[in-house]
CSV table of C-alpha atoms in Angstrom, one decimal:
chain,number,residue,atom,x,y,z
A,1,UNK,CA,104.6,-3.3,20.2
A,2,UNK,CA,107.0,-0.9,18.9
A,3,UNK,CA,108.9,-3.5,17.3
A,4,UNK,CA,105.7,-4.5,15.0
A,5,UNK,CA,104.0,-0.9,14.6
A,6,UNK,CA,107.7,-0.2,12.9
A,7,UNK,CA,107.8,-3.7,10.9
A,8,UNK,CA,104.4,-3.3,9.4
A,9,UNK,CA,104.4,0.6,8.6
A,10,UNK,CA,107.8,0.0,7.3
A,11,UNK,CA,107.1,-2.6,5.1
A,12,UNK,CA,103.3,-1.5,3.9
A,13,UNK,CA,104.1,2.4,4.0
A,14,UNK,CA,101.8,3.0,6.2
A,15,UNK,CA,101.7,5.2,8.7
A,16,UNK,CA,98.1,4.7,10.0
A,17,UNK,CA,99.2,0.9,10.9
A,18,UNK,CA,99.5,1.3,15.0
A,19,UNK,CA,99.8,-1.4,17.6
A,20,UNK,CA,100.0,-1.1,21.4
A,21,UNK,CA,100.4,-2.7,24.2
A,22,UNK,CA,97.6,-2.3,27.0
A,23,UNK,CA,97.6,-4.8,29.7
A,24,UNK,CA,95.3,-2.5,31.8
A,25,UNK,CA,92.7,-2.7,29.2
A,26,UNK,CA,90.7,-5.8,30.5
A,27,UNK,CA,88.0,-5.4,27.7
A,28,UNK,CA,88.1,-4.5,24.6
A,29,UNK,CA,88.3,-0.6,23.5
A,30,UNK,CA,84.9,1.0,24.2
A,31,UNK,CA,83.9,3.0,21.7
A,32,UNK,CA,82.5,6.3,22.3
A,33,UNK,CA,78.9,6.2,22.6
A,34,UNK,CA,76.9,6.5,19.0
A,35,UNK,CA,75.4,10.1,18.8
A,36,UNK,CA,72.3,8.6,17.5
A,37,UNK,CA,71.8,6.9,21.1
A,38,UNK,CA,71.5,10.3,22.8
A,39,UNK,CA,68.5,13.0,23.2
A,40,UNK,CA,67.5,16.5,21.1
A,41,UNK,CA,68.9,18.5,24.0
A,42,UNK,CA,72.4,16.0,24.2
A,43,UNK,CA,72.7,16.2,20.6
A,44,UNK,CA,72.1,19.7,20.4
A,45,UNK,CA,74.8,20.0,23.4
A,46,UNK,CA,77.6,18.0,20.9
A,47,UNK,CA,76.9,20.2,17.7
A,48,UNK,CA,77.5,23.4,19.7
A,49,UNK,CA,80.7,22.3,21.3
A,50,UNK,CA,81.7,20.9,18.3
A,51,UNK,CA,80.4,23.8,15.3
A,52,UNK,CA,81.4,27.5,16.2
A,53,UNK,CA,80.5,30.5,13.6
A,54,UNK,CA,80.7,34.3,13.9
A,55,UNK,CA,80.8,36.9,11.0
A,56,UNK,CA,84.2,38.1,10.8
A,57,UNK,CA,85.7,41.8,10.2
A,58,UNK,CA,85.1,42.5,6.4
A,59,UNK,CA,81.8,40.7,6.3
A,60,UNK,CA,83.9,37.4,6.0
A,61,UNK,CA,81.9,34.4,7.5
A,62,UNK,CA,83.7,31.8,9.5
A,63,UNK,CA,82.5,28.3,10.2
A,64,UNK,CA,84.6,26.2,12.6
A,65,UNK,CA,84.0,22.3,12.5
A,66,UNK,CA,85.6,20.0,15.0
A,67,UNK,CA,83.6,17.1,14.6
A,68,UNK,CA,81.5,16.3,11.6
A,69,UNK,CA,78.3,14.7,12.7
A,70,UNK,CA,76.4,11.6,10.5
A,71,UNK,CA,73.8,11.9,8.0
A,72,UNK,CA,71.0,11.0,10.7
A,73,UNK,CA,72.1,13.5,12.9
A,74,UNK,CA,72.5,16.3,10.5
A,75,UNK,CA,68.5,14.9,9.1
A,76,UNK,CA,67.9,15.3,12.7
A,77,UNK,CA,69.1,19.0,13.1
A,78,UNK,CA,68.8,20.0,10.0
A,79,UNK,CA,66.4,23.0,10.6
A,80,UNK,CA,68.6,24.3,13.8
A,81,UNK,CA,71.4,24.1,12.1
A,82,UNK,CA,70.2,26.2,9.1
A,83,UNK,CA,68.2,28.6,11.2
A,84,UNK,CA,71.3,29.2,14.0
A,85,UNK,CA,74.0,28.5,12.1
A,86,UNK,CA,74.0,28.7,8.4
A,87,UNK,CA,71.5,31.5,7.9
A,88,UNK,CA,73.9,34.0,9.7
A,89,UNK,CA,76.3,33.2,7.2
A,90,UNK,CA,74.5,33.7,3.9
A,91,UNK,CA,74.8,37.3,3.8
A,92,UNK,CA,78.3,36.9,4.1
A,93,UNK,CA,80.9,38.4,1.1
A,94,UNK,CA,83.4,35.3,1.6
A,95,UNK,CA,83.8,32.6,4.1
A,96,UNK,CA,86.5,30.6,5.7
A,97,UNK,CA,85.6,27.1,6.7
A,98,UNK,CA,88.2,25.9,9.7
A,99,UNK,CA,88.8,22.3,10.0
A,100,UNK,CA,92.7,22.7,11.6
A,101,UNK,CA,91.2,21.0,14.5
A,102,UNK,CA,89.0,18.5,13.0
A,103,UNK,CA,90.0,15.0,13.1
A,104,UNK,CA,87.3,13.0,13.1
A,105,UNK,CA,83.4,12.7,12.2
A,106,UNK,CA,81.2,10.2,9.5
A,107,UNK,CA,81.7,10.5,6.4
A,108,UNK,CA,77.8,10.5,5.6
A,109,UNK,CA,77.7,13.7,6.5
A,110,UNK,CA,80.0,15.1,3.8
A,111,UNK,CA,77.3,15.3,1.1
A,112,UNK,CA,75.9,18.1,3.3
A,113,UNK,CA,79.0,19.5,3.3
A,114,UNK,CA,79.9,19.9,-0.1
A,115,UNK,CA,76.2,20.7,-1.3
A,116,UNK,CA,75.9,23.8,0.7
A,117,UNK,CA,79.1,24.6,-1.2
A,118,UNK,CA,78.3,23.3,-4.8
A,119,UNK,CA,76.8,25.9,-6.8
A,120,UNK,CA,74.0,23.7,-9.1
A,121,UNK,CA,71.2,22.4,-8.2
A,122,UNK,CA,71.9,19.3,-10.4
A,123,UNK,CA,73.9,16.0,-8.2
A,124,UNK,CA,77.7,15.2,-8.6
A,125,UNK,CA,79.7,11.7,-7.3
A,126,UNK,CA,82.5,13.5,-4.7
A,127,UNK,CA,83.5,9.9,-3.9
A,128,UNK,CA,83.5,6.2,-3.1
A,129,UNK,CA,84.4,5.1,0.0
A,130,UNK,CA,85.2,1.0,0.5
A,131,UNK,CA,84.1,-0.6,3.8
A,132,UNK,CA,86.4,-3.5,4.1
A,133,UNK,CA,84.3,-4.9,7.0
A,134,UNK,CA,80.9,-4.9,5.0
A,135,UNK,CA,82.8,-5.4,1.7
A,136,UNK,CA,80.8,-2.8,0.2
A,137,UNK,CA,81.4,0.1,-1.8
A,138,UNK,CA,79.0,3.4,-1.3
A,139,UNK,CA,78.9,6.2,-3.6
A,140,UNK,CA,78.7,10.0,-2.5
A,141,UNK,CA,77.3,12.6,-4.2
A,142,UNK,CA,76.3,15.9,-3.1
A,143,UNK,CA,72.0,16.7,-1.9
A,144,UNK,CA,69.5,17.6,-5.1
A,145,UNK,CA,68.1,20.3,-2.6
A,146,UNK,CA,69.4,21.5,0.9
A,147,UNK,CA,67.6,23.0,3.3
A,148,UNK,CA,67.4,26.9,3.6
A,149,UNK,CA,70.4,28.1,0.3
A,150,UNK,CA,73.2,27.1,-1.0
A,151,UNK,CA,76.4,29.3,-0.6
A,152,UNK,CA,76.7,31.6,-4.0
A,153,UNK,CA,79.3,30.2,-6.3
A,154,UNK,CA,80.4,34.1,-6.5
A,155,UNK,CA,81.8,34.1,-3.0
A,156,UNK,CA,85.0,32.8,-2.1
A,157,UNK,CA,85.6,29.8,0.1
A,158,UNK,CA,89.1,29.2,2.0
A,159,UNK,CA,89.3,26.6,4.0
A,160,UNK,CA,92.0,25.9,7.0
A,161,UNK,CA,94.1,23.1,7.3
A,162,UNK,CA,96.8,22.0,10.0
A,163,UNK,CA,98.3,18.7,10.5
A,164,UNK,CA,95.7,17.8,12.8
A,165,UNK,CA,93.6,17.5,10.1
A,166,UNK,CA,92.2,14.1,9.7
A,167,UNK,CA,89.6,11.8,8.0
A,168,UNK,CA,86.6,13.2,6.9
A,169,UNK,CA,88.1,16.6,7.1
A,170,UNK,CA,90.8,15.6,4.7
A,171,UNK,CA,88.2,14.2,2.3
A,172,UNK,CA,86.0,17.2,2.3
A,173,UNK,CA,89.5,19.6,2.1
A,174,UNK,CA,90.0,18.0,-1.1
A,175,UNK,CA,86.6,17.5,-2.7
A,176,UNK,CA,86.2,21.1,-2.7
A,177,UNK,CA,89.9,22.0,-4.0
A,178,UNK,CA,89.3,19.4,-6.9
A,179,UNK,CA,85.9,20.8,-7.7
A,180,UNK,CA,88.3,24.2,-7.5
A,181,UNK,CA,85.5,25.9,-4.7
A,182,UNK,CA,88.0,26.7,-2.4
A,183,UNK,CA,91.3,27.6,-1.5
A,184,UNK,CA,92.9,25.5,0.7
A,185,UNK,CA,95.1,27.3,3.2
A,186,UNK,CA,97.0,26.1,6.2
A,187,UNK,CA,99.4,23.0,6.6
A,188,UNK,CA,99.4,19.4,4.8
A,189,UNK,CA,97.4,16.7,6.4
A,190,UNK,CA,97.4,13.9,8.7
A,191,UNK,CA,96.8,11.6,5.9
A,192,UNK,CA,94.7,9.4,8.0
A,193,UNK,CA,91.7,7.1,7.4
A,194,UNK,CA,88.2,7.8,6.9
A,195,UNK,CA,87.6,4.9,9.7
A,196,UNK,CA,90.4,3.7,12.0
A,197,UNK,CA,89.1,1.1,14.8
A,198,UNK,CA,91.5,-0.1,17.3
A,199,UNK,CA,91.0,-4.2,17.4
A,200,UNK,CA,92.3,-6.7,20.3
A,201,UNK,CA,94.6,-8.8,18.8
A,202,UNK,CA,92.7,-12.5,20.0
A,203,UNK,CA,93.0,-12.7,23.8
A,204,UNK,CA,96.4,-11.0,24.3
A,205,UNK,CA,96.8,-7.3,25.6
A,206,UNK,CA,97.6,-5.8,22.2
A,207,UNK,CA,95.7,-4.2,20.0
A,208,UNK,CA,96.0,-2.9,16.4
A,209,UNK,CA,94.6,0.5,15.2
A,210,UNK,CA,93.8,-0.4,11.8
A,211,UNK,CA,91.8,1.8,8.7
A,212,UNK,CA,88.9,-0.4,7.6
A,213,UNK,CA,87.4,2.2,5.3
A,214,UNK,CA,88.6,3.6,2.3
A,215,UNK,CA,88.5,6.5,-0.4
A,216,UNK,CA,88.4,5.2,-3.6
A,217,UNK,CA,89.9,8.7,-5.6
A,218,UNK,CA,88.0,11.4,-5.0
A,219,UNK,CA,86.5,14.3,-7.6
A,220,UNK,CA,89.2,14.6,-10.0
A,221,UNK,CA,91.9,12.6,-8.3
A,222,UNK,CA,92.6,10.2,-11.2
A,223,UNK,CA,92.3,7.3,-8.8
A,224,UNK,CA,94.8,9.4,-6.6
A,225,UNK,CA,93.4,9.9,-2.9
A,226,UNK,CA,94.7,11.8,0.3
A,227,UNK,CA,95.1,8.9,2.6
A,228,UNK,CA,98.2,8.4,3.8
A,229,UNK,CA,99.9,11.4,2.3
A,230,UNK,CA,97.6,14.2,3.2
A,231,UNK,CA,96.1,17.2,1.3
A,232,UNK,CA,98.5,19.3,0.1
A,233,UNK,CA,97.6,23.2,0.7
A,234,UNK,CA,97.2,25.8,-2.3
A,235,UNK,CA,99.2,28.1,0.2
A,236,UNK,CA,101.2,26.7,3.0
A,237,UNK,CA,101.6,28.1,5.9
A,238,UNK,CA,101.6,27.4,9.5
A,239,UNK,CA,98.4,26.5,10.6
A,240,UNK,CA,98.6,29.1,13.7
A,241,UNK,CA,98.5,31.9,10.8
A,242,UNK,CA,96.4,29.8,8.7
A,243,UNK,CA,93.4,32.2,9.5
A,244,UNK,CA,95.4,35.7,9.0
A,245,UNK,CA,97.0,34.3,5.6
A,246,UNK,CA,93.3,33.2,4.3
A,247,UNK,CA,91.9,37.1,5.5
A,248,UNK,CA,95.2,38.3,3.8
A,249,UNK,CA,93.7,36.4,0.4
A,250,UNK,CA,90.3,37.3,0.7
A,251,UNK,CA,91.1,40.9,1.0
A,252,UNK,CA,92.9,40.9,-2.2
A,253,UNK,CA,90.6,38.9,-4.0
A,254,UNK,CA,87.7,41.4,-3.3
A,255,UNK,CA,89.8,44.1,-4.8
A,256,UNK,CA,90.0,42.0,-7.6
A,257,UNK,CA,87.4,43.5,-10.0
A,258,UNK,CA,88.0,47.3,-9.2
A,259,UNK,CA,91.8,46.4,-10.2
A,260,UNK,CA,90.4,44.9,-13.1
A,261,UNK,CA,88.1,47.4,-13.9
A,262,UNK,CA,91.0,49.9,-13.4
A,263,UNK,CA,93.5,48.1,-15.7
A,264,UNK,CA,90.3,47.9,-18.6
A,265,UNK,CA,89.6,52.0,-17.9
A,266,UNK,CA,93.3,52.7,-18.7
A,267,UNK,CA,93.5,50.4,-21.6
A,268,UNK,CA,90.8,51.7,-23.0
A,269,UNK,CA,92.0,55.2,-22.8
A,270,UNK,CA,95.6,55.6,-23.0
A,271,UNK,CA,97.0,52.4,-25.0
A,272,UNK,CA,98.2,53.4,-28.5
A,273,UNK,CA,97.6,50.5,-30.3
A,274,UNK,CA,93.9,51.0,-30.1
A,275,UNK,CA,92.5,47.8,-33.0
A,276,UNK,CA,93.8,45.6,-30.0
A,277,UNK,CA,91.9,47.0,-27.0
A,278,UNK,CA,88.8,45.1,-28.0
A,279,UNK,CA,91.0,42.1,-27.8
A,280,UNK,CA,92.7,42.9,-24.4
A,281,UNK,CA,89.5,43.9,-22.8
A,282,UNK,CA,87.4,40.5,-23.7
A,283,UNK,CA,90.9,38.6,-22.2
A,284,UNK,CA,90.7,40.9,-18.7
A,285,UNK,CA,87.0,40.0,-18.4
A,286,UNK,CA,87.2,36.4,-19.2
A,287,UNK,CA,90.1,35.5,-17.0
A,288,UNK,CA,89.6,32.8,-14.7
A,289,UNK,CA,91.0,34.8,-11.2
A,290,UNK,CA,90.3,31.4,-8.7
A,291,UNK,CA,93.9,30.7,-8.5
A,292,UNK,CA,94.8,33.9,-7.5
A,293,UNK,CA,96.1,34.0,-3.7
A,294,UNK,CA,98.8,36.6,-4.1
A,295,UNK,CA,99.6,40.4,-5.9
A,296,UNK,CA,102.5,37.6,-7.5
A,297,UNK,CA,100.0,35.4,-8.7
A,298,UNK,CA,98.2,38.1,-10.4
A,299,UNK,CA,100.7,40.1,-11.6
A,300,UNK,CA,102.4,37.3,-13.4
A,301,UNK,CA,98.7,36.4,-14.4
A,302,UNK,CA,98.2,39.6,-16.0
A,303,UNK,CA,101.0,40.4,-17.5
A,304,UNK,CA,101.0,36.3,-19.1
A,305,UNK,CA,98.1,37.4,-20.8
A,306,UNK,CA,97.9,40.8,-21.8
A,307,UNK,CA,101.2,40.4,-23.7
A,308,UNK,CA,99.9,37.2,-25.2
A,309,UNK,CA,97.1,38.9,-26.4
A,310,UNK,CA,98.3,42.3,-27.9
A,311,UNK,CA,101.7,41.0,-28.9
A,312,UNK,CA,103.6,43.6,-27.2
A,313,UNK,CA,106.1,43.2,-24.4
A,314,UNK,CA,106.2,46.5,-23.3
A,315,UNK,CA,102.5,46.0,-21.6
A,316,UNK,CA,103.2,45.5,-18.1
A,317,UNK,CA,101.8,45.0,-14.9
A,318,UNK,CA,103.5,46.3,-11.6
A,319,UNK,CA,102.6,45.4,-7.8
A,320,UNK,CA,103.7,48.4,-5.9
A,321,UNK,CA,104.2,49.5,-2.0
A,322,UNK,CA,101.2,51.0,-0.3
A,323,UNK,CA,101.4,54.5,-1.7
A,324,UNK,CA,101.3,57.3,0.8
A,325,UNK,CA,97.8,59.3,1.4
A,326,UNK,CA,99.0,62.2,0.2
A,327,UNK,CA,100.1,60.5,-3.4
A,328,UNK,CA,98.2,60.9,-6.5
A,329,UNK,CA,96.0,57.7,-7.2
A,330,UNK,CA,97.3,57.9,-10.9
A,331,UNK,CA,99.1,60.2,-13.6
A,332,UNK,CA,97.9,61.3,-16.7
A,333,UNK,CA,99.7,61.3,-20.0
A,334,UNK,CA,101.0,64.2,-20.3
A,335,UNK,CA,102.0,64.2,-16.2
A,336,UNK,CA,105.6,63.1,-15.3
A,337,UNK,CA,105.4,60.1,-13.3
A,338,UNK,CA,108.1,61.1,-10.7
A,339,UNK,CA,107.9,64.7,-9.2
A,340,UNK,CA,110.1,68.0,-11.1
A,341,UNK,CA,113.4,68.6,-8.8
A,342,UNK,CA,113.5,72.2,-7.9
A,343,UNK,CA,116.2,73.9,-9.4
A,344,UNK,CA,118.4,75.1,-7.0
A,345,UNK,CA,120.3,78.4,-6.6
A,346,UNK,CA,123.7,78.1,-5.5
A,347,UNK,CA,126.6,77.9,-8.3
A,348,UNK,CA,128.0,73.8,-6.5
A,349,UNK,CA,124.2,72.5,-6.6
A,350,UNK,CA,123.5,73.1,-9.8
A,351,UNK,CA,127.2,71.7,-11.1
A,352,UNK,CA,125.9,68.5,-8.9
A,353,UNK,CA,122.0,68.4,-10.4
A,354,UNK,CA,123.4,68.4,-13.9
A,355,UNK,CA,126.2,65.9,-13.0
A,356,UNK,CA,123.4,63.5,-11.8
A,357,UNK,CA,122.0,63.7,-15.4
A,358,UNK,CA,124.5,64.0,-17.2
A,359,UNK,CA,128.0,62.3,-17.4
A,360,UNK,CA,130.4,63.8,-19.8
A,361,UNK,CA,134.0,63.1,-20.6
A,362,UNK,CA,136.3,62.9,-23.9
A,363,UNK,CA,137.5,59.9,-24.5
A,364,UNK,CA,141.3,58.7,-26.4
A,365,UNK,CA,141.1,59.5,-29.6
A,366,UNK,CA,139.7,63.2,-29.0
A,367,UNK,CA,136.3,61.2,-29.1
A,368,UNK,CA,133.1,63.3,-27.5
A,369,UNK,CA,131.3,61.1,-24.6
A,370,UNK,CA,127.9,62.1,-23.5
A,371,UNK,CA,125.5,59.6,-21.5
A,372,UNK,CA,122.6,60.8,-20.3
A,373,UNK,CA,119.8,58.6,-18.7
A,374,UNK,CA,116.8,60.1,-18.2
A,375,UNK,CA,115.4,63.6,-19.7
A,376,UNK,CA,114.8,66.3,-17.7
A,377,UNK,CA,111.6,68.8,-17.8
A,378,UNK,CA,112.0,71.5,-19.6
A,379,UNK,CA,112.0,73.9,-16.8
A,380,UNK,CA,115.0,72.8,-15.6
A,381,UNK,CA,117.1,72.8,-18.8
A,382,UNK,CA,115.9,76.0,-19.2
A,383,UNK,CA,116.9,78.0,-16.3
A,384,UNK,CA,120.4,75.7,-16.4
């Protein structure tokens, strides 16, 4: 067994190609039974153990999905799921969608998924997924209408990733960083199958675990798909910390529009070359911020644009340390940025206050040398 599993992966590339051996096995694999084969209350039972939410610190929802349930099941439990589970999220600012321990589920049952998610009310082909069983191909595209509301398009979306990640989970990972709705956050993926069924081999005791369905190239791929390389994460990190990197984001990217609003104020009311405020401030507000994960991202973001846009190099943008509660928020023009030194009394202090501004010496030649890097208030080079 372990000589074939390593010839075939080998030789295909592919990881997802498993054989065993099981001579205990006297029947073939029995498949878990089909959630459509059990009662309201059992199906209820499932969805609960396998769908967890709560509203987070900072009004962030979080949604945790270990199993992704089938279009008939989802038809089925549509209202409960809306009424217990979805509308206690709506009034959320942002929410992080967990699927670091999701490795299975249907793949009907991404449409519902990604519709919740998609902004318009008009339908968009995701994905085609091949069934090499069936030989047939089957289009997805997200719901015309949902049940209850669809999440705003305002609100962020992160969603968690770990290498657990598998399958359907992948799939819908990716649809919605193509369709750039969320940011994915967390580890790369299994790179698995959207359907792997483990087959006896004729009558002997091994059996292959084999993918029999297929993504055709998701939203945006280019005929590129996740399977058997995995989703690659907009931010990687370890998927332990996946959930306090993806708060970390979302807290910056609410502060988003007062720094904006901030950087626009000052423009507007300090920058000398006035005929191209107009321009700057039509850049700030039309700036597409969904990329933005980090106070990197945005200052290299910022400061891209602003001095494309007025020409000047000298606009910058600076991320700084937390500043201390006693600090001023800001300084006005006419206000030195760093505090006035007080001038001290004794004869040796005041030698070593002007030393530290100014460095003077004569040079061969009989030359005069004076450097001096930064002015000092006029206070101080009065009373000195």
């Amino acid at each position: 067994a372990q000589v074939l599993t390593a010839g075939v992966q080998s030789s295909l590339s592919d990881p997802r190609l498993f054989i065993s051996y099981e001579p205990s096995t006297l029947e073939a694999p029995q498949q878990a039974p089909a959630l459509t084969n059990l009662t309201r209350e059992e199906l209820l039972a499932q969805i609960q153990r396998n769908i967890h939410h709560e509203v987070l610190e900072g009004n962030v929802g979080y949604l945790r999905v270990d199993d992704l349930p089938g279009q008939e099941v989802l038809s089925e439990l549509g209202e409960f799921l809306v009424s217990h589970v979805w509308r206690q999220l709506m009034g959320t600012s942002s929410l992080v969608l967990d699927l670091r321990h999701c490795s299975g589920g249907h793949f009907s049952g991404i449409p519902y998924v990604i519709s919740y998610l998609y902004p318009g009310n008009t339908v968009m082909h995701v994905d085609t997924v091949y069934d090499r069983p069936s030989n047939t191909t089957t289009e997805i595209w997200t719901l015309p209408e949902v049940l209850g509301e669809r999440y705003s398009a305002d609100k962020d979306v992160v969603v968690l990733t770990s290498g657990h990640t598998g399958g359907v989970a992948e799939d819908i990972a990716y649809i919605l960083k193509q369709m750039r709705r969320a940011i994915v956050v967390g580890e790369r993926t299994e790179g698995g199958a959207l359907d792997l069924q483990k087959l006896r081999i004729g009558q002997s005791n091994f059996f292959l675990t084999v993918p029999v369905s297929r993504s055709l190239g998701p939203l945006g791929g280019g005929g590129q798909t996740w399977e058997g390389s995995g989703v690659l994460p907009c931010v990687g990190t370890p998927a332990e910390q996946a959930l306090e990197k993806a708060l970390a984001i979302l807290t910056l990217r609410r502060a988003l529009p007062g720094v904006v609003l901030r950087l626009q104020e000052a423009l507007q009311d300090y920058y000398t070359l006035v005929d191209r405020v107009p321009g700057l401030l039509h850049h700030l507000a039309s700036m597409d911020y969904s990329a933005v994960v980090s106070e990197e991202d945005l200052v290299t973001k910022l400061n891209a644009g602003l001095q494309a846009v007025s020409e000047d190099p000298r606009l910058l943008v600076r991320a700084t340390g937390p500043r201390d509660s006693s600090s001023r928020p800001e300084t006005g023009p006419n206000e030195s940025p760093a505090a006035t030194p007080e001038v001290p009394t004794e004869e040796d202090a005041r030698r070593a206050l002007v030393d530290s501004v100014f460095q003077v010496s004569v040079l061969p030649g009989n030359v005069g040398y004076l450097r001096f890097d930064r002015f000092a208030d006029t206070t101080v080079l009065e009373t000195l």
